[in-house]
PDB file of C-alpha atoms in Angstrom:
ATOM      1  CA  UNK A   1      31.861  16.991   1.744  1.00  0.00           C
ATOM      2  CA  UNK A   2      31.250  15.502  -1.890  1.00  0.00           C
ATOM      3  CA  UNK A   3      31.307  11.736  -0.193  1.00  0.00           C
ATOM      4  CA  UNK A   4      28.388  12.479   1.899  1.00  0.00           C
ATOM      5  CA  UNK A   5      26.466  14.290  -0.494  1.00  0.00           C
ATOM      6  CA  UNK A   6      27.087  11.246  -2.967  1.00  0.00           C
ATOM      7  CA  UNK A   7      25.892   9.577  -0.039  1.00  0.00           C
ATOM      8  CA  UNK A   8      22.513  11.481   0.557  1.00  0.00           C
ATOM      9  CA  UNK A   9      21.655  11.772  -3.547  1.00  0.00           C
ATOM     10  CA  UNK A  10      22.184   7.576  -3.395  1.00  0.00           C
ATOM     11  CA  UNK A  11      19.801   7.360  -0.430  1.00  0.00           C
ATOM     12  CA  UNK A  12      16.919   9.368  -1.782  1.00  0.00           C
ATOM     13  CA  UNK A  13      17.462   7.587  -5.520  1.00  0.00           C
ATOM     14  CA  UNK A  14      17.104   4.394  -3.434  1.00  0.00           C
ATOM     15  CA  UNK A  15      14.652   5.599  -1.879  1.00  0.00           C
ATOM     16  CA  UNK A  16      12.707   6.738  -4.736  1.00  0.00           C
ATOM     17  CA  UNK A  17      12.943   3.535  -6.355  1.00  0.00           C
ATOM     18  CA  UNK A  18      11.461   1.274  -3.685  1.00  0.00           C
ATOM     19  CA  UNK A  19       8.689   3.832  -3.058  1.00  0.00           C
ATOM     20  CA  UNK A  20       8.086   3.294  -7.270  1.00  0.00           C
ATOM     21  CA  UNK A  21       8.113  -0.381  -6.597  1.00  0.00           C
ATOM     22  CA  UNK A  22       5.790  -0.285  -4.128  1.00  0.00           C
ATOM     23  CA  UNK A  23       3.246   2.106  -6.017  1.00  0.00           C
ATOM     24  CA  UNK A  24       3.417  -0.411  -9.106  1.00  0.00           C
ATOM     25  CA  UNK A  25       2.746  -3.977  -7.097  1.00  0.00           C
ATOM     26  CA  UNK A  26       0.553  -2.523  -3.667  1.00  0.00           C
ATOM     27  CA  UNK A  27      -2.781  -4.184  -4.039  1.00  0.00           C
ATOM     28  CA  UNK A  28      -5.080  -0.801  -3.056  1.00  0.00           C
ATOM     29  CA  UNK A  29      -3.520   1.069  -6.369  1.00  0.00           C
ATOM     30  CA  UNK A  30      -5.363   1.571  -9.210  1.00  0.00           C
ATOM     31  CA  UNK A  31      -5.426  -1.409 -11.878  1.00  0.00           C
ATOM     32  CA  UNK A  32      -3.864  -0.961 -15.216  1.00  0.00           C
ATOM     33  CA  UNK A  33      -5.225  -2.282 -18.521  1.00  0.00           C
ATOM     34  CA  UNK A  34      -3.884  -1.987 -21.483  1.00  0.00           C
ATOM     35  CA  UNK A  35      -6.308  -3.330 -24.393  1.00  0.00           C
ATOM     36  CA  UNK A  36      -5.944  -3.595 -28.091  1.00  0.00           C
ATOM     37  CA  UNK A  37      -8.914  -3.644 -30.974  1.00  0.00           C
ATOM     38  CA  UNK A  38      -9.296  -2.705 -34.479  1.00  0.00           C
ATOM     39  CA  UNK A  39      -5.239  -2.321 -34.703  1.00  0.00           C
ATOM     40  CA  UNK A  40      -5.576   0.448 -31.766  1.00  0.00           C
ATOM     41  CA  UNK A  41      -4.380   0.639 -28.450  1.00  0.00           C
ATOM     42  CA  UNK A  42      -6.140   1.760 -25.138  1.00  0.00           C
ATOM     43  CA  UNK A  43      -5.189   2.091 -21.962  1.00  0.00           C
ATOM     44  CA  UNK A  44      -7.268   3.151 -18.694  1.00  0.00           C
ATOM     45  CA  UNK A  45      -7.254   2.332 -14.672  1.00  0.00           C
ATOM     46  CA  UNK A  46      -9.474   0.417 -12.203  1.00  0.00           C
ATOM     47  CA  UNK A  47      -9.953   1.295  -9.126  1.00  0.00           C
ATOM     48  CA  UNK A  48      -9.005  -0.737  -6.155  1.00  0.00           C
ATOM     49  CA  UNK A  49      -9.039   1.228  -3.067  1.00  0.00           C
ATOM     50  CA  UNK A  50     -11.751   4.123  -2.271  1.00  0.00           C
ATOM     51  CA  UNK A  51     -11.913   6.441   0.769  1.00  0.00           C
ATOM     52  CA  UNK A  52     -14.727   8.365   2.547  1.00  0.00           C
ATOM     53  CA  UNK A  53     -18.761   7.706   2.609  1.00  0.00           C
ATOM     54  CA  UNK A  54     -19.319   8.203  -1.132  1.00  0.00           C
ATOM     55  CA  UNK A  55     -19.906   5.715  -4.071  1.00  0.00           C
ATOM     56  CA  UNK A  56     -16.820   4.800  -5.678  1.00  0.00           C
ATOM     57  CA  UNK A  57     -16.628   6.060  -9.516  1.00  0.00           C
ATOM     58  CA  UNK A  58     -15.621   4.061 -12.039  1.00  0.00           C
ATOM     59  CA  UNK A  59     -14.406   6.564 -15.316  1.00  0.00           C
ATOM     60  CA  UNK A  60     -13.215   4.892 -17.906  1.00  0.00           C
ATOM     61  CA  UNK A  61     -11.783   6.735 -21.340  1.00  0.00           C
ATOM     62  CA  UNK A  62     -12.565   5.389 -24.309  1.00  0.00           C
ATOM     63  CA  UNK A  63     -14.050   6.706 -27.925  1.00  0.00           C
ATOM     64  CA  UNK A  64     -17.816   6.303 -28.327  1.00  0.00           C
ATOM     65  CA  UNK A  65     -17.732   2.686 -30.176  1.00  0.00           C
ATOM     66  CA  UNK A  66     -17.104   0.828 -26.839  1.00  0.00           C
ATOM     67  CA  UNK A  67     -19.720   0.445 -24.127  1.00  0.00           C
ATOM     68  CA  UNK A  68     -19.747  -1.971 -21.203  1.00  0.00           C
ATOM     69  CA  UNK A  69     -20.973  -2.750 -17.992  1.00  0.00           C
ATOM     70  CA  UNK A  70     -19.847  -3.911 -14.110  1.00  0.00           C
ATOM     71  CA  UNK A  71     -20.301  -7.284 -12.736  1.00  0.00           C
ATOM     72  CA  UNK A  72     -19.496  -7.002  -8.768  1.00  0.00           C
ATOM     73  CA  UNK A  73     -20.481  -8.574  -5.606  1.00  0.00           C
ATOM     74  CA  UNK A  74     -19.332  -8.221  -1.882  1.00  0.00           C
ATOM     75  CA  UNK A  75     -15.925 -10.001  -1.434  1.00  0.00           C
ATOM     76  CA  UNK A  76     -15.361 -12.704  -0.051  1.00  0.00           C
ATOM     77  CA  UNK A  77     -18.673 -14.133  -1.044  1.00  0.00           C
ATOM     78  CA  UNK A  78     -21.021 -16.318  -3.015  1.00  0.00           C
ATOM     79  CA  UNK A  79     -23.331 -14.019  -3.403  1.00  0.00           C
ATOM     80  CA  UNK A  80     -25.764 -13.516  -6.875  1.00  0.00           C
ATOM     81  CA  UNK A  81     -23.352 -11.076  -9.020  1.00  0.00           C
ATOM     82  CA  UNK A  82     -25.067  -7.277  -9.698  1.00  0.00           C
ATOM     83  CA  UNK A  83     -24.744  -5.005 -13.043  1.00  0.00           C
ATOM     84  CA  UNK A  84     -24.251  -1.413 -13.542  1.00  0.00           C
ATOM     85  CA  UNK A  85     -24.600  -0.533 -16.864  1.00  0.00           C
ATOM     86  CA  UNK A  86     -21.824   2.064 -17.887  1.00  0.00           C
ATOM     87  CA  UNK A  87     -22.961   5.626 -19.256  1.00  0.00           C
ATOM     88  CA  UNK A  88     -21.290   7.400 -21.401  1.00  0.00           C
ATOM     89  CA  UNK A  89     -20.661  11.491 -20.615  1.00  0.00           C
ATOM     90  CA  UNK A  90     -18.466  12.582 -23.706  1.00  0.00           C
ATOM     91  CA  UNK A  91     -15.211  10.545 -24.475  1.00  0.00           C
ATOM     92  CA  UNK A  92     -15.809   8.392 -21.026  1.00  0.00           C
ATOM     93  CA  UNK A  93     -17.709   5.604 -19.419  1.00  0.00           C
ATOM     94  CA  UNK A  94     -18.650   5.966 -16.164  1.00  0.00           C
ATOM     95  CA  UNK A  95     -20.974   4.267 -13.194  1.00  0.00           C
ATOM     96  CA  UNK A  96     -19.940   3.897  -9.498  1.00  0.00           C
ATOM     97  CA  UNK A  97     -19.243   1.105  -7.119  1.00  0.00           C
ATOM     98  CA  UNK A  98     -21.781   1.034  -3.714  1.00  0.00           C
ATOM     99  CA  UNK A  99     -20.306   2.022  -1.046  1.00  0.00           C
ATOM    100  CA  UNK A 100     -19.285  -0.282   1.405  1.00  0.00           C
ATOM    101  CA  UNK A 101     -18.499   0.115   5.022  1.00  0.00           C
ATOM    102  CA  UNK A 102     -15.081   0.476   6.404  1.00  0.00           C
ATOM    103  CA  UNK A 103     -12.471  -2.614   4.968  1.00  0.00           C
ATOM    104  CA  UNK A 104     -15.141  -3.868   3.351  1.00  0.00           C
ATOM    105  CA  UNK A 105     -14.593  -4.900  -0.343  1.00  0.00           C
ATOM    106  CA  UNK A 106     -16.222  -5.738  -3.815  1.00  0.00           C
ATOM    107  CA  UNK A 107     -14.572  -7.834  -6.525  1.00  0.00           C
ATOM    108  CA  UNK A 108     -15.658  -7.270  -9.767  1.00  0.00           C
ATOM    109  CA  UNK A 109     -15.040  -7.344 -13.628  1.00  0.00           C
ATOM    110  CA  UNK A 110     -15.056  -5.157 -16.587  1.00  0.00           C
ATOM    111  CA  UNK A 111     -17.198  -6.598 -19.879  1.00  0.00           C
ATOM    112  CA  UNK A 112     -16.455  -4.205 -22.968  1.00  0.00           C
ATOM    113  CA  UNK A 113     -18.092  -4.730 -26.037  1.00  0.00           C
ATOM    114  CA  UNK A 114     -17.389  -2.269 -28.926  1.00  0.00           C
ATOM    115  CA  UNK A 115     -20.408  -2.783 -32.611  1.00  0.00           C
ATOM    116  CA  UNK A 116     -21.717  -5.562 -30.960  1.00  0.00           C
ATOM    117  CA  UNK A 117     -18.437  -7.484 -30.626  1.00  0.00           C
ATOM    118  CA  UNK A 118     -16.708  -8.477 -27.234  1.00  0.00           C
ATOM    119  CA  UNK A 119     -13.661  -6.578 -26.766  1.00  0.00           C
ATOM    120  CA  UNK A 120     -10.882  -8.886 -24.313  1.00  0.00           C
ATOM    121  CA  UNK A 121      -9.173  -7.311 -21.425  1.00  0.00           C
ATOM    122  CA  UNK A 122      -6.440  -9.636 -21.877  1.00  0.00           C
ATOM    123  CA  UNK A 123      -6.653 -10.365 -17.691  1.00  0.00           C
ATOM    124  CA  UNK A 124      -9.984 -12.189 -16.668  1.00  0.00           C
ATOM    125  CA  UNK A 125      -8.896 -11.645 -12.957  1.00  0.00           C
ATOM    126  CA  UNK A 126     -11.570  -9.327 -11.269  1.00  0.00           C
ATOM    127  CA  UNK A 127     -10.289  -6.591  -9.030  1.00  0.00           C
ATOM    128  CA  UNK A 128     -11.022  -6.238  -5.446  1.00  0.00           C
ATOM    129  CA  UNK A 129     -11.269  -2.833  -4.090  1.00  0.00           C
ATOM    130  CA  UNK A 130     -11.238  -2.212  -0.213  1.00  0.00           C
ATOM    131  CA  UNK A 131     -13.182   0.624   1.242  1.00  0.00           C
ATOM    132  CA  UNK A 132     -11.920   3.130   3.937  1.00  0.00           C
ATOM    133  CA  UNK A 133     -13.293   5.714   5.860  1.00  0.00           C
ATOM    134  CA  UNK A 134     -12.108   9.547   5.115  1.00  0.00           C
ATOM    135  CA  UNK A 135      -8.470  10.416   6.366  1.00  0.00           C
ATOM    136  CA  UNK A 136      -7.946  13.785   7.339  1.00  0.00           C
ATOM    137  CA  UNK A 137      -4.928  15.021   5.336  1.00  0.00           C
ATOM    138  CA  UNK A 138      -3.564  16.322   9.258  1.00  0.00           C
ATOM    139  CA  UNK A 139      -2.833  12.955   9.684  1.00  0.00           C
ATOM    140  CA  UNK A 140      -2.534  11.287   6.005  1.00  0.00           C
ATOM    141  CA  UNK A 141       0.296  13.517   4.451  1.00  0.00           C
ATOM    142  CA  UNK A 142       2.484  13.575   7.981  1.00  0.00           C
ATOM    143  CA  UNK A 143       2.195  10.085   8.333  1.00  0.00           C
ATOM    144  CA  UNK A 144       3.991   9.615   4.205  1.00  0.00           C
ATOM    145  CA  UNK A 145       6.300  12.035   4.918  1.00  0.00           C
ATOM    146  CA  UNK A 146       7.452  11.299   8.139  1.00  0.00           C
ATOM    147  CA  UNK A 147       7.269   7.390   6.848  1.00  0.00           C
ATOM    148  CA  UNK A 148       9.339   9.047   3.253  1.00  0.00           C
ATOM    149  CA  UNK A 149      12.165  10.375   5.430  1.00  0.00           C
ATOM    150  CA  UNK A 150      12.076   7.069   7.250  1.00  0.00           C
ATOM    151  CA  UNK A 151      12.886   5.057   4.361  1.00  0.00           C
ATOM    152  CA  UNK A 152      15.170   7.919   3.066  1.00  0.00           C
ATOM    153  CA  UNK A 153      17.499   7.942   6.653  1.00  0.00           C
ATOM    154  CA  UNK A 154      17.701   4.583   6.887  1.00  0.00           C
ATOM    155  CA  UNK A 155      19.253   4.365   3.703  1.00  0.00           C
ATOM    156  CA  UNK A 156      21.832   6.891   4.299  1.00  0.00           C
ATOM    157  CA  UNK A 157      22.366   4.954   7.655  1.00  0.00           C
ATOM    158  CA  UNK A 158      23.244   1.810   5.062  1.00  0.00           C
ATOM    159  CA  UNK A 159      26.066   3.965   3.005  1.00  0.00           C
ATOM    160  CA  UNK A 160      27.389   5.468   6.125  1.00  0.00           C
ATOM    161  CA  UNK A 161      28.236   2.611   8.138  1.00  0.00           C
ATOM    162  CA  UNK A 162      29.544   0.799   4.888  1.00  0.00           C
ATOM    163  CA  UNK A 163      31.907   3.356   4.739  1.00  0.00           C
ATOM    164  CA  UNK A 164      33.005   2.923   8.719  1.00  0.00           C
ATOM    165  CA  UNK A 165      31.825   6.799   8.920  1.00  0.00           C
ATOM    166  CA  UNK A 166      30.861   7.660  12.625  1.00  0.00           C
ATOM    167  CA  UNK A 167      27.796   9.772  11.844  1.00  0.00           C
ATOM    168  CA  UNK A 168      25.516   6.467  11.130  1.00  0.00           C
ATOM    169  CA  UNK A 169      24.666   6.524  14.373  1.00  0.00           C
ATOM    170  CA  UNK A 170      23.365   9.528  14.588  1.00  0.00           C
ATOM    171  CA  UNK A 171      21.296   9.036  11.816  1.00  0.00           C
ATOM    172  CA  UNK A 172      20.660   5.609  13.216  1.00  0.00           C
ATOM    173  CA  UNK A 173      18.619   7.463  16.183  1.00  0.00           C
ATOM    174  CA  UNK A 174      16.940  10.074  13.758  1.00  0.00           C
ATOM    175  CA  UNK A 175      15.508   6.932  11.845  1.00  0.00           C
ATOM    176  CA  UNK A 176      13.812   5.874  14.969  1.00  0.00           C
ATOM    177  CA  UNK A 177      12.482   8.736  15.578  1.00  0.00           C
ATOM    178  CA  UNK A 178      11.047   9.324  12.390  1.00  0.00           C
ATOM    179  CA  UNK A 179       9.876   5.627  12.639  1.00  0.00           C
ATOM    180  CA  UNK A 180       8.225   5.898  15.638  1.00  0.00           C
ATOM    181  CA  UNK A 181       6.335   9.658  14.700  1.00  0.00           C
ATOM    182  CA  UNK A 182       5.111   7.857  11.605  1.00  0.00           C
ATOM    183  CA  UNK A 183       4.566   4.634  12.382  1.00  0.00           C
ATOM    184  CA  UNK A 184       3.706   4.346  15.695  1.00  0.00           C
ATOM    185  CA  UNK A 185       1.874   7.683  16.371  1.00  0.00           C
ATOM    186  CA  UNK A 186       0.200   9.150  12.941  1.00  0.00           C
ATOM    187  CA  UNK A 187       0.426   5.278  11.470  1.00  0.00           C
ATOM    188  CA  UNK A 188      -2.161   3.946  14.030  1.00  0.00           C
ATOM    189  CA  UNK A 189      -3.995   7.168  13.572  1.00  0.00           C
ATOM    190  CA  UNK A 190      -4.738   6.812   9.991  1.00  0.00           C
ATOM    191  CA  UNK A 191      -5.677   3.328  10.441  1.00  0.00           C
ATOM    192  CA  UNK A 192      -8.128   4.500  13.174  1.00  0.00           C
ATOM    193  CA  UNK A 193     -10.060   7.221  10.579  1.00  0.00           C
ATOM    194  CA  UNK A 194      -9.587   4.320   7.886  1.00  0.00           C
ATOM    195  CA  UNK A 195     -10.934   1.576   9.687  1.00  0.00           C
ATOM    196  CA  UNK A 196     -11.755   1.913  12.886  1.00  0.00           C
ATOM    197  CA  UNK A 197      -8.633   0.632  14.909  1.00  0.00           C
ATOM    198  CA  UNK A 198      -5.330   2.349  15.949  1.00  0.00           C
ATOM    199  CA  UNK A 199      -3.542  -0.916  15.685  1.00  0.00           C
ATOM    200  CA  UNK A 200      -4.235  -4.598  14.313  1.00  0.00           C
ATOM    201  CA  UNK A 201      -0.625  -6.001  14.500  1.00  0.00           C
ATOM    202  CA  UNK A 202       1.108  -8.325  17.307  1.00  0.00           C
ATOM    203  CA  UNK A 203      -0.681  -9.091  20.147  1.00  0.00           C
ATOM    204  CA  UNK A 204      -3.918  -7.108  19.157  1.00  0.00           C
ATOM    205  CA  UNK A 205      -4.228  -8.948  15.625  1.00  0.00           C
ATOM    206  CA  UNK A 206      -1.333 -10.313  12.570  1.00  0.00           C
ATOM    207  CA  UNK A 207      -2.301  -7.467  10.432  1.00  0.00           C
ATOM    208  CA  UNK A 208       0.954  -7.387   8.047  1.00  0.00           C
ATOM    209  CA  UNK A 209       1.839  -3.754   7.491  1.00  0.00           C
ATOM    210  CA  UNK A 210       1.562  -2.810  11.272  1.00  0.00           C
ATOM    211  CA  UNK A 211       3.954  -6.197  12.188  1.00  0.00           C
ATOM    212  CA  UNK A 212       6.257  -5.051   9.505  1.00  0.00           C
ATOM    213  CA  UNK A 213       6.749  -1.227  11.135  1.00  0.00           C
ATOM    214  CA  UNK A 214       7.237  -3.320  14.361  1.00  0.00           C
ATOM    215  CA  UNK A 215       9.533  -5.901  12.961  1.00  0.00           C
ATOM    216  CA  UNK A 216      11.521  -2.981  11.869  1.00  0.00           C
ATOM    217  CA  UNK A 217      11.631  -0.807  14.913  1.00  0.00           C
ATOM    218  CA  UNK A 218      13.015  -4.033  17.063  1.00  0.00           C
ATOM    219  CA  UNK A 219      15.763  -3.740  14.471  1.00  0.00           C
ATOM    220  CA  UNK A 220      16.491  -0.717  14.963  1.00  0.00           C
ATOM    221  CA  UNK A 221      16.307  -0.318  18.403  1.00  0.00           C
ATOM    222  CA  UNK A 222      18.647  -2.964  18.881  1.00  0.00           C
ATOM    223  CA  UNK A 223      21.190  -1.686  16.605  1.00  0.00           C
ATOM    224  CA  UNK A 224      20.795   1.496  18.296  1.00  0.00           C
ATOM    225  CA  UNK A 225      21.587  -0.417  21.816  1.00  0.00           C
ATOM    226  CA  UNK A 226      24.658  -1.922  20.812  1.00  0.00           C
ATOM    227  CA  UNK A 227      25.410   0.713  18.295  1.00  0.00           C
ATOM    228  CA  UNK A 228      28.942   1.581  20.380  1.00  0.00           C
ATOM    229  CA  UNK A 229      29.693  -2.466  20.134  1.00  0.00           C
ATOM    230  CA  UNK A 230      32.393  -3.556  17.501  1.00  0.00           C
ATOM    231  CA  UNK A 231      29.586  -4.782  15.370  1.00  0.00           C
ATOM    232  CA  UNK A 232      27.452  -2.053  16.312  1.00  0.00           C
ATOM    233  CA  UNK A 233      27.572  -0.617  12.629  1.00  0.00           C
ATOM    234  CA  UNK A 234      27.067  -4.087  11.689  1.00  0.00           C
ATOM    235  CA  UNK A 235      23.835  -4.043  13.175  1.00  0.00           C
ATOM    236  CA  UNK A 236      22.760  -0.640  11.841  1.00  0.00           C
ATOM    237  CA  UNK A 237      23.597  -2.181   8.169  1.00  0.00           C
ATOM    238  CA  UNK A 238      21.139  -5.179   8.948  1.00  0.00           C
ATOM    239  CA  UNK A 239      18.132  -2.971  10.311  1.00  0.00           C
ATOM    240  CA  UNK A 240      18.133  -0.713   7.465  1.00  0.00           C
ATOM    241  CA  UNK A 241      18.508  -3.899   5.305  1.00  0.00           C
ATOM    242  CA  UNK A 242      15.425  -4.796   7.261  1.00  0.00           C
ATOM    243  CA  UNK A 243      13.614  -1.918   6.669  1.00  0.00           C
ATOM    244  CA  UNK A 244      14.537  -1.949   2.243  1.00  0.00           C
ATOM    245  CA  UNK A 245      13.136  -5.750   2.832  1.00  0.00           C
ATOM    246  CA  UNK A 246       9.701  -5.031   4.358  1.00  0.00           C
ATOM    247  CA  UNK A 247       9.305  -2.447   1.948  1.00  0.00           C
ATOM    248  CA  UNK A 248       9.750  -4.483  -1.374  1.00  0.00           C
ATOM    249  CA  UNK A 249       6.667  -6.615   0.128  1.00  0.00           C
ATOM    250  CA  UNK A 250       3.680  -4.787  -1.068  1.00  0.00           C
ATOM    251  CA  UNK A 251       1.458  -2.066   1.024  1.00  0.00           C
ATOM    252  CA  UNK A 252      -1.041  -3.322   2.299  1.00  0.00           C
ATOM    253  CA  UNK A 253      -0.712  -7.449   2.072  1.00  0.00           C
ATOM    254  CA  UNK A 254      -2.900  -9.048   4.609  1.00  0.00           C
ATOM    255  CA  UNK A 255      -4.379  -5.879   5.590  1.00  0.00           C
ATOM    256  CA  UNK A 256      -7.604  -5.199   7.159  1.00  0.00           C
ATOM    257  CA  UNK A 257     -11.161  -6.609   5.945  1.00  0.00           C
ATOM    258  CA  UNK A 258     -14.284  -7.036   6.890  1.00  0.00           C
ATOM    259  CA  UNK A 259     -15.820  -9.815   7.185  1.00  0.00           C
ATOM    260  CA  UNK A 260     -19.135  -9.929   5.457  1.00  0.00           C
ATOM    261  CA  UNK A 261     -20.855 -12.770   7.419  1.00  0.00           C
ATOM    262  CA  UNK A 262     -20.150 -11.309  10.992  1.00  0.00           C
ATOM    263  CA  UNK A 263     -19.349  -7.868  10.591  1.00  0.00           C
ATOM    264  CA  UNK A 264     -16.194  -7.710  12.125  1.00  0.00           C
ATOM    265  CA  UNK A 265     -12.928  -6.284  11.039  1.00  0.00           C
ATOM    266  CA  UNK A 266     -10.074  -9.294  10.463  1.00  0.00           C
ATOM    267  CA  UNK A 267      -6.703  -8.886  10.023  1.00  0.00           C
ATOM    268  CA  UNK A 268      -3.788 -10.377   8.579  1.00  0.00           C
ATOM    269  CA  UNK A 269      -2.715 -13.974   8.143  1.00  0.00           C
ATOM    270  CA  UNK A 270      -6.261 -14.333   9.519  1.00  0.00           C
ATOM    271  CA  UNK A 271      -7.651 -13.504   6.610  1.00  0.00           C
ATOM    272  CA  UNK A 272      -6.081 -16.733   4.886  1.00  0.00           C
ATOM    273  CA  UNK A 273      -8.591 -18.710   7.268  1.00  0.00           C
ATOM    274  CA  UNK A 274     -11.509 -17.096   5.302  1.00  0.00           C
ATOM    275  CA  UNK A 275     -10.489 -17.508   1.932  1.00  0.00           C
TER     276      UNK A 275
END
């Protein structure tokens, strides 16, 4: 009894930690600056992703000696850069991005000045935020849990079969369930409120995230075939090794975008062809 609840507290810490990972590198999360003048330090967030058919706002906390503005332009283009001027409404800054159709995406760049003098953000890099349609939280918050417990199981699949205990494969068929409820059911669903199609991996399109839930299902599904083979736990160990691979590469890599000349929605390695 205490082995396999070691077991289950090392999965979810695991767990935990690659989901923490992947919230500090994915490239929809929110920016983080951390700035220093006049011997103080500030910190605040940009945004990089924005959902629904609003503006997105830009709020920025600082005391009343900064102001600044935002230089942006539709990404990937060479189009003339625009300003918004930032307005201050008590201790923040604020404006707010255009809105831009589904995938499509801005890049643009703080410029803080504080009496007259340029304040550096220490990164000159802009930031590209993506737009996305509205996701109904009926299919948002099953599709992160279910894709949670995924991440969770397959763990616990890793310590189980390491330890040459029989109840791996078990678990090794409740993974691929979960997988395929979140990935492969409310997964394409999201996608389809977010931008428009249910699926943009292999053979529709190369879009990374949705090759990555396939990639991993093969895994599985193999291990889960040969599961009663002498390597069978072997193979269990490998797909969940799999699946704690694909998710130290960052949400959202390759993703969706739109293209700005045609209109259309590209995917994936594709998008390397417009850059």
């Amino acid at each position: 009894m205490g082995k396999k609840v070691l077991i289950w507290v090392a999965a979810v810490v695991v767990s935990l930690g690659i989901m923490v990972y992947q919230r500090l590198t994915g490239p929809t999360y929110e920016k983080d600056y951390r700035i220093t003048f006049g011997g103080e330090n500030y910190t605040f967030e940009l945004p990089r992703s924005h959902g629904g058919d609003t503006d997105c706002p830009v709020v920025i906390g600082l005391p009343e000696k900064f102001e600044g503005m935002i230089i942006y332009r539709r990404f990937p283009t060479d189009e003339p850069w625009d300003t918004l001027q930032l307005v201050r409404v008590g201790s923040q800054l604020s404006t707010s991005l255009p809105n831009q159709p589904p995938a499509g995406k801005l890049e643009y760049h703080l410029v803080l000045t504080a009496g007259g003098e340029h304040v550096p953000l220490g990164d000159e890099e802009n930031v590209v935020i993506r737009f996305k349609g509205d996701v109904p939280a009926w299919a948002q918050v099953p599709h992160i849990l279910l894709m949670v417990l995924t991440v969770i199981w397959s763990m616990a699949v890793i310590f189980l079969a390491l330890g040459n205990m029989v109840q791996y494969r078990k678990h090794l068929g409740i993974t691929i369930i979960l997988l395929l409820l979140g990935g492969f059911i409310f997964g394409p669903v999201v996608q389809y409120h977010a931008f428009g199609q249910f699926w943009t991996g292999w053979p529709l399109g190369e879009d990374l995230t949705d090759n990555k839930v396939l990639l991993a299902l093969v895994f599985f599904l193999l291990a889960w075939f040969l599961r009663n083979r002498k390597y069978g736990r072997w193979l269990a160990i490998l797909a969940s090794l799999v699946m704690l691979a694909i998710y130290l590469i960052p949400h959202s890599m390759n993703g969706s975008e739109l293209d700005p000349e045609t209109g259309e929605v590209v995917t994936g390695t594709m998008l390397l062809l417009f850059e």
